[in-house]
């Protein structure tokens, strides 16, 4: 119910009074337990289903899993990074809440999979860089689908296969981690 408000309306336009009324409680009760709208949002975000998908997929299928979620994911869910980012865009504090949780849950899970299973990982920095590249591609793809009328060149399974392959290459390709110069 409150979760719906955070994915259907811009965060700035959602009032605690409105949420409380829908939930059949008072706004002061919500404030007592969550203190702020951002506190309530933090409690409602649920990236666990996506984490489970990443954990359950064979390593070579993680790119397709991310692409499928970006292309076909439920935009009304509080587990949809794209929906949450679009809804919270006007509130830096809310965006930080969303991105911090996403990095902790999804970034941490993906990093572990890369570090433990990707070919030729050159340490934690390489694993982290691959993770961030893949998540940037995932976020960018989802944003393009939401915000650009042109959309993407292919649809359905073809799009998942195409974009998934690109994301997978990032997951599997060693990066050149900058080495600090001794004089720095």
Short mmCIF file of C-alpha atoms in Angstrom, two decimals, residues 8-88:
data_model
loop_
_atom_site.label_atom_id
_atom_site.label_comp_id
_atom_site.label_asym_id
_atom_site.label_seq_id
_atom_site.Cartn_x
_atom_site.Cartn_y
_atom_site.Cartn_z
CA UNK A 8 3.43 5.28 -8.59
CA UNK A 9 3.98 8.89 -7.60
CA UNK A 10 7.01 11.15 -7.33
CA UNK A 11 8.44 10.82 -3.83
CA UNK A 12 8.05 14.56 -3.17
CA UNK A 13 4.30 14.33 -3.83
CA UNK A 14 3.69 11.44 -1.43
CA UNK A 15 2.57 12.69 1.98
CA UNK A 16 2.74 10.72 5.20
CA UNK A 17 -0.85 11.78 5.86
CA UNK A 18 -1.93 10.21 2.55
CA UNK A 19 -0.04 6.98 3.31
CA UNK A 20 -1.43 6.85 6.84
CA UNK A 21 -4.98 7.34 5.61
CA UNK A 22 -4.59 4.51 3.07
CA UNK A 23 -3.10 2.24 5.76
CA UNK A 24 -5.83 3.10 8.26
CA UNK A 25 -3.41 4.57 10.82
CA UNK A 26 -2.42 8.07 11.89
CA UNK A 27 0.52 10.01 10.45
CA UNK A 28 2.01 10.44 13.96
CA UNK A 29 2.10 6.64 14.29
CA UNK A 30 4.13 6.37 11.09
CA UNK A 31 6.44 9.13 12.34
CA UNK A 32 6.82 7.32 15.69
CA UNK A 33 8.10 4.16 14.00
CA UNK A 34 9.86 5.47 10.90
CA UNK A 35 10.64 9.13 11.81
CA UNK A 36 10.60 10.34 8.20
CA UNK A 37 9.28 9.48 4.77
CA UNK A 38 12.82 8.31 3.89
CA UNK A 39 12.75 6.02 6.95
CA UNK A 40 9.50 4.46 5.76
CA UNK A 41 10.91 4.11 2.24
CA UNK A 42 14.02 2.40 3.62
CA UNK A 43 11.84 -0.11 5.43
CA UNK A 44 9.72 -0.83 2.34
CA UNK A 45 12.53 -1.33 -0.20
CA UNK A 46 12.95 -5.02 -0.94
CA UNK A 47 15.78 -6.06 -3.23
CA UNK A 48 15.69 -9.64 -1.89
CA UNK A 49 13.92 -11.16 -4.94
CA UNK A 50 16.59 -9.76 -7.25
CA UNK A 51 19.33 -10.90 -4.88
CA UNK A 52 17.82 -14.39 -4.97
CA UNK A 53 17.81 -14.35 -8.79
CA UNK A 54 21.49 -13.41 -8.85
CA UNK A 55 22.34 -16.07 -6.27
CA UNK A 56 20.37 -18.81 -8.04
CA UNK A 57 21.54 -18.09 -11.61
CA UNK A 58 24.52 -19.93 -13.01
CA UNK A 59 27.37 -17.43 -13.25
CA UNK A 60 27.24 -17.47 -17.05
CA UNK A 61 23.55 -16.46 -16.88
CA UNK A 62 23.86 -13.45 -14.57
CA UNK A 63 24.12 -10.99 -17.48
CA UNK A 64 20.86 -12.29 -18.95
CA UNK A 65 19.27 -12.21 -15.48
CA UNK A 66 20.15 -8.53 -15.07
CA UNK A 67 19.05 -7.69 -18.62
CA UNK A 68 15.75 -9.51 -18.14
CA UNK A 69 15.03 -7.58 -14.95
CA UNK A 70 15.92 -4.25 -16.60
CA UNK A 71 13.73 -5.03 -19.63
CA UNK A 72 10.85 -7.03 -18.15
CA UNK A 73 10.98 -6.26 -14.42
CA UNK A 74 7.93 -5.18 -12.42
CA UNK A 75 8.09 -1.37 -12.35
CA UNK A 76 5.46 -1.18 -9.60
CA UNK A 77 7.54 -3.18 -7.13
CA UNK A 78 9.59 -1.69 -4.29
CA UNK A 79 12.26 -4.08 -5.52
CA UNK A 80 12.55 -2.20 -8.82
CA UNK A 81 15.62 0.01 -8.71
CA UNK A 82 14.51 1.86 -11.82
CA UNK A 83 11.01 2.64 -10.48
CA UNK A 84 12.44 3.77 -7.16
CA UNK A 85 15.07 5.98 -8.79
CA UNK A 86 12.48 7.59 -11.07
CA UNK A 87 10.10 8.20 -8.15
CA UNK A 88 12.76 9.58 -5.80
#
